[in-house]
mmCIF file of C-alpha atoms in Angstrom:
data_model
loop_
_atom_site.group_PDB
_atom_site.id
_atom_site.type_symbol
_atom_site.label_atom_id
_atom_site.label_comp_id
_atom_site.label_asym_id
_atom_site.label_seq_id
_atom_site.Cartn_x
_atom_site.Cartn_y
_atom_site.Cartn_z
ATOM 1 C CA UNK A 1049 106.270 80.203 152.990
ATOM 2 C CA UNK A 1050 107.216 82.934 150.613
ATOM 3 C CA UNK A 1051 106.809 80.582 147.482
ATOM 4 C CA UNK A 1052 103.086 80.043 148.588
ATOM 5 C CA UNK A 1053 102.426 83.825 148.476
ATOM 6 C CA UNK A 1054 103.939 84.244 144.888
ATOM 7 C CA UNK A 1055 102.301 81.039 143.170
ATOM 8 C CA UNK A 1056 98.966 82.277 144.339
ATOM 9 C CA UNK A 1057 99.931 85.455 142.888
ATOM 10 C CA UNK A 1058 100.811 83.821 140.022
ATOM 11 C CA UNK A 1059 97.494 81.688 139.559
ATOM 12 C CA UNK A 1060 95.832 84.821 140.477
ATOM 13 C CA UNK A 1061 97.490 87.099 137.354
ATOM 14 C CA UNK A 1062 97.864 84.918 135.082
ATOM 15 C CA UNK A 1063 100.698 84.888 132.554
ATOM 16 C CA UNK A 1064 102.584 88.348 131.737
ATOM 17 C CA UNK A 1065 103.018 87.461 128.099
ATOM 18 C CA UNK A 1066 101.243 89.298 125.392
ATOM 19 C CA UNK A 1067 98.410 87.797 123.441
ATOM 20 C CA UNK A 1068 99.792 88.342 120.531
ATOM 21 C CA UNK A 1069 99.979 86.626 117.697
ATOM 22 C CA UNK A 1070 97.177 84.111 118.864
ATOM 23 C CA UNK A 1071 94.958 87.153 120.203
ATOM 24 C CA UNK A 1072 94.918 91.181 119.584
ATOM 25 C CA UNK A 1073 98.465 92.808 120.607
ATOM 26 C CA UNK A 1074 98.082 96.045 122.770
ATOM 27 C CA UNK A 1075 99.018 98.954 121.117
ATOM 28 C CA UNK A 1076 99.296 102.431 122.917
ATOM 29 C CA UNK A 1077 96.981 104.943 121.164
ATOM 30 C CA UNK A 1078 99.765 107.563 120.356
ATOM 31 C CA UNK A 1079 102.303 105.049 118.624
ATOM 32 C CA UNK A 1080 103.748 106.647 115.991
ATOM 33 C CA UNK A 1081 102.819 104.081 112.787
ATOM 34 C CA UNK A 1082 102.089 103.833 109.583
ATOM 35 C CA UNK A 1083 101.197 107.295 107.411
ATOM 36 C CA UNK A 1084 97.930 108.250 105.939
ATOM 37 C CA UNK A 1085 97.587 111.153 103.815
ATOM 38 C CA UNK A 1086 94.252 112.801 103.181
ATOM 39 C CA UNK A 1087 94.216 114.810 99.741
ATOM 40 C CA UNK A 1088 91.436 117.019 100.385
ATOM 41 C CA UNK A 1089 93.291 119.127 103.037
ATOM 42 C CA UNK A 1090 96.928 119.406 101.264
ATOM 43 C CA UNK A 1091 97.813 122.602 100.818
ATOM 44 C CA UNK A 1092 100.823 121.091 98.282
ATOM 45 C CA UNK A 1093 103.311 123.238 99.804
ATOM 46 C CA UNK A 1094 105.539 120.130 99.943
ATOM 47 C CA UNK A 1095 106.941 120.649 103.218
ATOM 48 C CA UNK A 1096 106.684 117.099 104.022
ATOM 49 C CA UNK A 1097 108.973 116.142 101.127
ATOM 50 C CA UNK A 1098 111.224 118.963 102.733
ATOM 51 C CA UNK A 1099 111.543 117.562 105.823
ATOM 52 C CA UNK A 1100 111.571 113.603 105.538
ATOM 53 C CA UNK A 1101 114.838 112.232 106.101
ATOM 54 C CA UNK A 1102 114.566 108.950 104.518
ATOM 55 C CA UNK A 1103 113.113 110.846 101.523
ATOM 56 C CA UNK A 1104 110.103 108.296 101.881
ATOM 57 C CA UNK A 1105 108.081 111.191 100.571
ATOM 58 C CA UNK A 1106 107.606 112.201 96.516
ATOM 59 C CA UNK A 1107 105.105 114.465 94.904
ATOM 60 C CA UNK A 1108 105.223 114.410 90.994
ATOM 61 C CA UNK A 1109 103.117 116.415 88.639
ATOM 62 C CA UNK A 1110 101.232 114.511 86.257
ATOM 63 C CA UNK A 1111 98.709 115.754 83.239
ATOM 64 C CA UNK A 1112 95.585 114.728 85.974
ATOM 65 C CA UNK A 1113 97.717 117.121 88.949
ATOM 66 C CA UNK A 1114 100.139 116.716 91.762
ATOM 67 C CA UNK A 1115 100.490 112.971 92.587
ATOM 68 C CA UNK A 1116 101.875 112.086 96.464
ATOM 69 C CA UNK A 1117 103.646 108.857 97.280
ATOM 70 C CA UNK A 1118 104.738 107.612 100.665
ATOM 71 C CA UNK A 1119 106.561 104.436 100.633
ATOM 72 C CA UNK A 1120 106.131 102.682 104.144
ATOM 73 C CA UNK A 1121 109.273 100.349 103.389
ATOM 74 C CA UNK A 1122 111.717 103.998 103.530
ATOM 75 C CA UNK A 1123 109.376 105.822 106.215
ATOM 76 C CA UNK A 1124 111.163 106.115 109.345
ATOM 77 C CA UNK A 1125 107.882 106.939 111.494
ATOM 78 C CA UNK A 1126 109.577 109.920 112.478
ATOM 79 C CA UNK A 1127 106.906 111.501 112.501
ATOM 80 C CA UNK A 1128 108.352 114.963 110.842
ATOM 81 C CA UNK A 1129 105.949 115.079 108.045
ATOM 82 C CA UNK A 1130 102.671 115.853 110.538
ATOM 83 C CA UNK A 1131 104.702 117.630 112.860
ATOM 84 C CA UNK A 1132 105.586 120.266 109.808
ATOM 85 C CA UNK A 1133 102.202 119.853 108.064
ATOM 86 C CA UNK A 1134 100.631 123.057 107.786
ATOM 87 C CA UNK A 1135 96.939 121.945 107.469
ATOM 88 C CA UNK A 1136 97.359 118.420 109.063
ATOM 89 C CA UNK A 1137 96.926 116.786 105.902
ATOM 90 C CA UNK A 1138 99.281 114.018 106.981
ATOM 91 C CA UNK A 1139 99.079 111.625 109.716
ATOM 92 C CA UNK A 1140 100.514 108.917 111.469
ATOM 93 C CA UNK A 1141 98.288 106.546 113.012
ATOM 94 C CA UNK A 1142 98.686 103.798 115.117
ATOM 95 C CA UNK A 1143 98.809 100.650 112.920
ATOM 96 C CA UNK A 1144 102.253 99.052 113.197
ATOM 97 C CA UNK A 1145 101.569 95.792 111.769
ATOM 98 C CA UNK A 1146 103.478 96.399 107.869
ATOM 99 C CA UNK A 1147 105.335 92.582 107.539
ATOM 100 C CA UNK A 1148 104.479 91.549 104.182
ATOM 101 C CA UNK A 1149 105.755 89.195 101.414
ATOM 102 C CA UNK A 1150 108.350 90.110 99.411
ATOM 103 C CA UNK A 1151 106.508 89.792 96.257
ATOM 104 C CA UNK A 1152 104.202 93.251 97.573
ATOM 105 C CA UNK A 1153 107.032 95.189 98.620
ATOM 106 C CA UNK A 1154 105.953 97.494 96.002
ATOM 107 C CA UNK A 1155 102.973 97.817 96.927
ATOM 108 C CA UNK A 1156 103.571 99.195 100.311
ATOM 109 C CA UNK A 1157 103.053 102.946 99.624
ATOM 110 C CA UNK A 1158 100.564 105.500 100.025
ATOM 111 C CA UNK A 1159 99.077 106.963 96.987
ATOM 112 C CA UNK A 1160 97.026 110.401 96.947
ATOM 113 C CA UNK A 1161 96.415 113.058 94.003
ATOM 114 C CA UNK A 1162 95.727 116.588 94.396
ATOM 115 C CA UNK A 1163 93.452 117.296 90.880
ATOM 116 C CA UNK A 1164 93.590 119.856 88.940
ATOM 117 C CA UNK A 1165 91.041 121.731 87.751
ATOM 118 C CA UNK A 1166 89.477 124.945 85.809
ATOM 119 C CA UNK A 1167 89.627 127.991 87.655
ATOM 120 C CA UNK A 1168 85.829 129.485 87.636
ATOM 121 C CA UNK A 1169 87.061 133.227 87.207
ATOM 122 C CA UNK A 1170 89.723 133.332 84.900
ATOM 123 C CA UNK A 1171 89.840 129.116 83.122
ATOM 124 C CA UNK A 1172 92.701 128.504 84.389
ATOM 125 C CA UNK A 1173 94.274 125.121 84.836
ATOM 126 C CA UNK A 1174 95.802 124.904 88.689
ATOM 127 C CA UNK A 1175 96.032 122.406 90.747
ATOM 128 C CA UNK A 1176 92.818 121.769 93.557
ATOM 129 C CA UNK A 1177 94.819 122.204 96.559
ATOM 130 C CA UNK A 1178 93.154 123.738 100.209
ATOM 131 C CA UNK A 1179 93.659 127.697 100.241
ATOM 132 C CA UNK A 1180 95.683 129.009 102.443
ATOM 133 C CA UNK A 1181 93.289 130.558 104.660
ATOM 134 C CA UNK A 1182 95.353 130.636 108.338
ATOM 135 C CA UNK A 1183 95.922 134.632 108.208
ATOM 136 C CA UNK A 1184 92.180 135.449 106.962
ATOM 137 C CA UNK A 1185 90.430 138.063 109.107
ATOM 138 C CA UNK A 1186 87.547 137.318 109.996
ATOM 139 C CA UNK A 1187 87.419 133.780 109.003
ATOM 140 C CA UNK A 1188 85.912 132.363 106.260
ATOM 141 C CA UNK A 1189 82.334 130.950 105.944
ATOM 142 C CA UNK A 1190 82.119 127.791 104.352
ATOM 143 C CA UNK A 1191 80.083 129.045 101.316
ATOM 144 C CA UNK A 1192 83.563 131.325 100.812
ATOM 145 C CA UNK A 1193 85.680 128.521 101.222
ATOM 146 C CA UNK A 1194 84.367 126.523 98.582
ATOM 147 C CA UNK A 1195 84.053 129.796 96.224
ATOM 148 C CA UNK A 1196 87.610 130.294 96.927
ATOM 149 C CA UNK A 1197 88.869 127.153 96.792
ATOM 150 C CA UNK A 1198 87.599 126.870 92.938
ATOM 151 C CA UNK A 1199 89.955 129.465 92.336
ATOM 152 C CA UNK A 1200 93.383 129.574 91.121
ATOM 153 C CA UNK A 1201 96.183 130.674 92.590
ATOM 154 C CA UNK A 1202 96.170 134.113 91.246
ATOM 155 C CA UNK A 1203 92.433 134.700 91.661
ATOM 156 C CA UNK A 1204 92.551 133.223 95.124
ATOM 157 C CA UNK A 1205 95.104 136.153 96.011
ATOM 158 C CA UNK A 1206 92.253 138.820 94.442
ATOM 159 C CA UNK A 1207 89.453 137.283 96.078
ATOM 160 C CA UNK A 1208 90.683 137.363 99.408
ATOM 161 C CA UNK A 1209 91.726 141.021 98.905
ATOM 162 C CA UNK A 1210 88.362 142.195 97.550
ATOM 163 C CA UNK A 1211 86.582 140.155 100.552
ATOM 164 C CA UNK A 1212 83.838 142.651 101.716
ATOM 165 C CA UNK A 1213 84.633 142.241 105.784
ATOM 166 C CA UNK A 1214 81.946 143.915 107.503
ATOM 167 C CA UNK A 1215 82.766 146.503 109.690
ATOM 168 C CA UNK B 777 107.978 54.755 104.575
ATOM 169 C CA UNK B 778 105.704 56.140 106.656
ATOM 170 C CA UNK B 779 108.023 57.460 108.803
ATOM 171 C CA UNK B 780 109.335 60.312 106.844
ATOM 172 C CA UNK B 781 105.446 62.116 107.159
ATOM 173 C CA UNK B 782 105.517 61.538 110.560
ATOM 174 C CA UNK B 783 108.732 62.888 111.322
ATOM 175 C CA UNK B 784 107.656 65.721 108.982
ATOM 176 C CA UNK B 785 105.309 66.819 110.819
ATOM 177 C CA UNK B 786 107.537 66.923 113.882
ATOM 178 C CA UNK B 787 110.244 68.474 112.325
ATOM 179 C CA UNK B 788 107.592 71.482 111.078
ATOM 180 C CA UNK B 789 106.563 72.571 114.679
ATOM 181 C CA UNK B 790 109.858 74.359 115.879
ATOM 182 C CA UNK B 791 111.889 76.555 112.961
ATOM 183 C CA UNK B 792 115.622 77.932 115.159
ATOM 184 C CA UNK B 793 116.040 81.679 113.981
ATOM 185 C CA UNK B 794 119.531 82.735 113.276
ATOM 186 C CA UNK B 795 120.137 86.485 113.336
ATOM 187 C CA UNK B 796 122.645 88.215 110.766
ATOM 188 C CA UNK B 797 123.660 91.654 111.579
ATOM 189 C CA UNK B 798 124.794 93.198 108.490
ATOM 190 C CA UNK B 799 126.011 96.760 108.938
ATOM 191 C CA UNK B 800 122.815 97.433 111.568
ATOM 192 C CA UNK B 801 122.266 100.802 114.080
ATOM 193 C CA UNK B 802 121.767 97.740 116.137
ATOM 194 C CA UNK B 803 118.218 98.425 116.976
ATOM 195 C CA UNK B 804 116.617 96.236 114.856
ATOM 196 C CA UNK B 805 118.701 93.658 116.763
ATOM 197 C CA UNK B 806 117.776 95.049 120.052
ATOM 198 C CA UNK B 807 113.955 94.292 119.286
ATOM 199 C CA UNK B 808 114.854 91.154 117.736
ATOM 200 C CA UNK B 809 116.443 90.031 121.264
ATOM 201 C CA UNK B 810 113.611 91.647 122.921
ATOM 202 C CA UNK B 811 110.871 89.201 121.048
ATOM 203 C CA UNK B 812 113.061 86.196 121.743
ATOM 204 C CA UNK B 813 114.258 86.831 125.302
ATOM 205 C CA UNK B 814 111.516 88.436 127.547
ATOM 206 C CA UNK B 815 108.536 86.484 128.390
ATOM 207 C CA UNK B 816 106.360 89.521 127.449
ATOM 208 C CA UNK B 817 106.795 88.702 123.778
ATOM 209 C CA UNK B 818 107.602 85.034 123.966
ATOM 210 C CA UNK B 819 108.466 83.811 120.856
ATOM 211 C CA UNK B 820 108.769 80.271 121.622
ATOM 212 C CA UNK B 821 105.266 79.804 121.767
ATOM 213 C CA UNK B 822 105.679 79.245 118.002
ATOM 214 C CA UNK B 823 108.230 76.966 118.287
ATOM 215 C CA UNK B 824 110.431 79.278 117.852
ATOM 216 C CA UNK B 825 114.619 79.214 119.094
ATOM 217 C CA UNK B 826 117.389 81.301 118.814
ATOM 218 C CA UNK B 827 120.358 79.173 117.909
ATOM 219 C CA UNK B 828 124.243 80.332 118.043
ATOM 220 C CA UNK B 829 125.224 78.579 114.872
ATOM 221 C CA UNK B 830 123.667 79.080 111.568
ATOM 222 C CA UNK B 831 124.316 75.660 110.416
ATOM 223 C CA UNK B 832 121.315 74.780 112.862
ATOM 224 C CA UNK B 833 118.975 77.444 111.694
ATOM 225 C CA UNK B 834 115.528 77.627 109.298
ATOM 226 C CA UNK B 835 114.886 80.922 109.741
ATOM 227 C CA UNK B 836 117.294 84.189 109.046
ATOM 228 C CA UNK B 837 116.245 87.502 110.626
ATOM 229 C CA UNK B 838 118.724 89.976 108.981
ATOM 230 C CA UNK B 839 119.198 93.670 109.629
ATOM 231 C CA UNK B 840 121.173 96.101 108.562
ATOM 232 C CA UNK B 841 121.409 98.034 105.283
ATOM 233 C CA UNK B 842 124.166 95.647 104.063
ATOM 234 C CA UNK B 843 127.259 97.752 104.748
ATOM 235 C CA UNK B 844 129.990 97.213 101.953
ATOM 236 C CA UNK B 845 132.510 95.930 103.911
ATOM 237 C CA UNK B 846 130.352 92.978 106.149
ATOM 238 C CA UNK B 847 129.038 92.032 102.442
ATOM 239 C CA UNK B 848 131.620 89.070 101.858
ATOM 240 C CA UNK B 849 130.854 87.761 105.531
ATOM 241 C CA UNK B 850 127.200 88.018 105.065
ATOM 242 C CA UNK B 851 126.738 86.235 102.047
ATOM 243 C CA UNK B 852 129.630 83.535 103.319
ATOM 244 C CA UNK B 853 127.207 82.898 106.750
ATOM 245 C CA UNK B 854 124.207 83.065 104.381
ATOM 246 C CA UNK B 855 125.655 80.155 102.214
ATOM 247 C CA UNK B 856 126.545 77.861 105.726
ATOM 248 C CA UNK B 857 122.745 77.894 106.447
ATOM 249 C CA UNK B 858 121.051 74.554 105.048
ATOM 250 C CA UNK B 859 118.068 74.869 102.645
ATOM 251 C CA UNK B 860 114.999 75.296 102.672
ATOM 252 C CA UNK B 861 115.921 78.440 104.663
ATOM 253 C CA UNK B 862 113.595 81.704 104.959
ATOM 254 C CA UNK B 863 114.519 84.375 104.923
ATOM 255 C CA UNK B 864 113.173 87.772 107.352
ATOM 256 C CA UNK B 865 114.376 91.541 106.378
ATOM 257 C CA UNK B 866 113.859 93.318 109.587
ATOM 258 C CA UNK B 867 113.794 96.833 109.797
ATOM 259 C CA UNK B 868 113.807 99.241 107.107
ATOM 260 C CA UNK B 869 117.414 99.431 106.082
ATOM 261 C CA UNK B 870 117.730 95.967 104.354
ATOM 262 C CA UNK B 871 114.703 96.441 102.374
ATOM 263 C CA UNK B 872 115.668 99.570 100.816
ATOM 264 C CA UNK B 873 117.974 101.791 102.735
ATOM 265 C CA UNK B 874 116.194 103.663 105.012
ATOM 266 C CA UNK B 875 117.912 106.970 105.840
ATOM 267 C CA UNK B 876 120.899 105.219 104.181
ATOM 268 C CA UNK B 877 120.034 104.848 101.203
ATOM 269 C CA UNK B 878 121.902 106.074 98.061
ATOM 270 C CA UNK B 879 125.561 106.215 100.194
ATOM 271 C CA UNK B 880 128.333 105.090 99.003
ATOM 272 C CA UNK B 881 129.150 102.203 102.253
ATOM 273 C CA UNK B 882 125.665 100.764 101.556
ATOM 274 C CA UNK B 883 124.589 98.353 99.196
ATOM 275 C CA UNK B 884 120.864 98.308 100.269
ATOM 276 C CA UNK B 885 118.125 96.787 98.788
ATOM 277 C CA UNK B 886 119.489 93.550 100.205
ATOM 278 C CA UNK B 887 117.495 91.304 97.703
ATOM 279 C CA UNK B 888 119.832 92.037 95.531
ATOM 280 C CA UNK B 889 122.195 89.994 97.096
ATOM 281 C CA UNK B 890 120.271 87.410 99.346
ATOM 282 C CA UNK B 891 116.735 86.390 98.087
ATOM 283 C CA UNK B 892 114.143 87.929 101.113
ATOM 284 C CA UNK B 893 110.964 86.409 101.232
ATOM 285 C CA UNK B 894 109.630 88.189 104.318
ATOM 286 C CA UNK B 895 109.640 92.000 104.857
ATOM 287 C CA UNK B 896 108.942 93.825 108.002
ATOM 288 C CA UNK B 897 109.520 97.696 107.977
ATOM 289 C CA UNK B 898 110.053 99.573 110.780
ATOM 290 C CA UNK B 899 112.628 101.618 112.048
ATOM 291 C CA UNK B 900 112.830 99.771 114.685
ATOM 292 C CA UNK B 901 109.485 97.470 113.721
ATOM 293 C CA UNK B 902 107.795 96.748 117.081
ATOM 294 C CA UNK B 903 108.434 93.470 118.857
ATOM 295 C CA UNK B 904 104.702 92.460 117.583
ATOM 296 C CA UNK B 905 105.483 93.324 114.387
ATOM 297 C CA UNK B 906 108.541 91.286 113.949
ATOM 298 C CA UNK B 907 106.569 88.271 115.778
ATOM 299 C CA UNK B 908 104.085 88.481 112.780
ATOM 300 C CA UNK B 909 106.489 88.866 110.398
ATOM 301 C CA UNK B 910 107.376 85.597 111.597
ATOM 302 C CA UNK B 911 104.910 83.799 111.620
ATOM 303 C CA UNK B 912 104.424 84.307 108.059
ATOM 304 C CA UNK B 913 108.255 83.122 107.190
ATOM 305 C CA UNK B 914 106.731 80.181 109.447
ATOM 306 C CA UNK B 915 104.084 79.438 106.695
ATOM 307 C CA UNK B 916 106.395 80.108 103.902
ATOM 308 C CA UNK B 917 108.784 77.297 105.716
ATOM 309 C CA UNK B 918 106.412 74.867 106.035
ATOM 310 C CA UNK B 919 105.206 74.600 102.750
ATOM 311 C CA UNK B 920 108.942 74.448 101.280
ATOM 312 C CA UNK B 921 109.991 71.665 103.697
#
């Protein structure tokens, strides 16, 4: 009567196969997917060009700043780049489904562009990138941040060491 | 005469996927057998089969970053499979090298060589992901038969 147990069982379950593709696929919230880059918090220390082993990874400098380029069709998903990213600028998130047409393979990349801009102290050109703030005792306010961060490199180092820090 | 749209529109509801392995880590083929075999990520509910010869098959998965030396073989069991064939890169290495690229044993990008009409990147892609990728050589067959 063993047979009896298992098809109610089986009525009772339901199939074990995945929706997918004729409803939404499960997808566990820590897969390691496609990369997104957010520009505003890239320090451009490059680290993530360093470290990718498919090379996947390119910053160039053009006359409007520091361009970054990932191409998903190299990416591994290693997941290196966030791992090493100072300022967690880069991510991977969860979104696995990349298939495309071969006519937009190259379009499968992700753009971003650190700006430059015009130091306020000194005029300057230099590039818009997040200061390095990780050492700075105490920290920094976010009126200072955005002082400093208009800053180039070289007035960045002055400001920091002529920050009044109260006693 | 109005048989042949009939048996068109049979012949349309069940592609058989062939599988070339050329020069792969052999994961992409791994998840490729996964998608086919288990019934977690049963293929066949597109109509999809596996076949052992690829003078039977409609769609080609291949893998693999094209490896100089499988290069004559590949393009030899490419040529046996009848037209209008479609063809699926799976994995990263065929569509442009992966961590492979620039060596000297690897010709990758396979389109090159073979004309790909699908891409699905991954390293290994996810058995979902190679299920969609798929279904949209499925489309891309359909409207060339």
């Amino acid at each position: 009567m063993n047979f009896l147990t298992i098809f109610a069982r089986n009525l009772k379950q339901g199939p074990q196969t995945e929706a997918f593709p004729l409803g939404p696929a499960f997808t566990p919230e820590r897969l390691r997917g496609r990369i997104e880059f957010n520009a505003d918090h890239c320090e451009g220390c490059r680290i993530c060009e360093r470290v990718c082993p498919a090379n996947a990874i390119r910053f160039a400098k053009t006359p409007d700043g520091m361009t970054f380029d990932c191409w998903h069709n190299t990416c591994v998903f290693c997941g290196n780049c966030e791992f090493y990213c100072p300022t967690d600028a880069i991510h991977q998130t969860n979104d696995w489904d990349l298939s495309h047409v071969n006519a937009d393979k190259f379009d499968m990349v992700e753009h971003g562009l650190i700006p430059n801009q015009k130091c306020v102290e000194c005029g300057a050109t230099a590039l818009n990138t997040a200061p390095v703030i990780k050492n700075a005792k105490p920290p920094l306010s976010a009126e200072e941040y955005t002082e400093l961060r208009a800053r180039c490199p070289k007035c960045r180092a002055k400001y920091l060491k002529n920050r009044k820090v109260p006693a | 005469m109005g048989l042949i749209p009939d048996f068109k529109k049979i012949a349309t509801r069940s592609p058989w996927i062939y599988r070339i392995n050329a020069g792969s880590c052999n994961g992409c083929d791994v998840e490729m057998a996964t998608t086919a075999l288990i019934p977690r990520y049963d293929i066949e509910r597109l109509g999809c089969q596996y076949c052992g010869s690829p003078k039977h098959a409609d769609i080609v998965l291949i893998s693999g970053p094209l490896t100089v030396r499988v290069k004559d073989a590949v393009l030899r069991m490419y040529e046996e499979i009848p037209d209008p064939k479609v063809t699926v890169a799976v994995g990263v290495c065929p569509i442009s090298g992966g961590i492979f690229r620039e060596s000297y044993a690897v010709l990758a990008p396979i389109d090159q060589y073979i004309p790909i009409d699908v891409n699905v990147p991954g390293c290994p892609p996810r058995p979902q992901a190679i299920i969609a990728g798929v279904a949209k050589a499925i489309e891309i067959w359909r409207e060339r038969l």
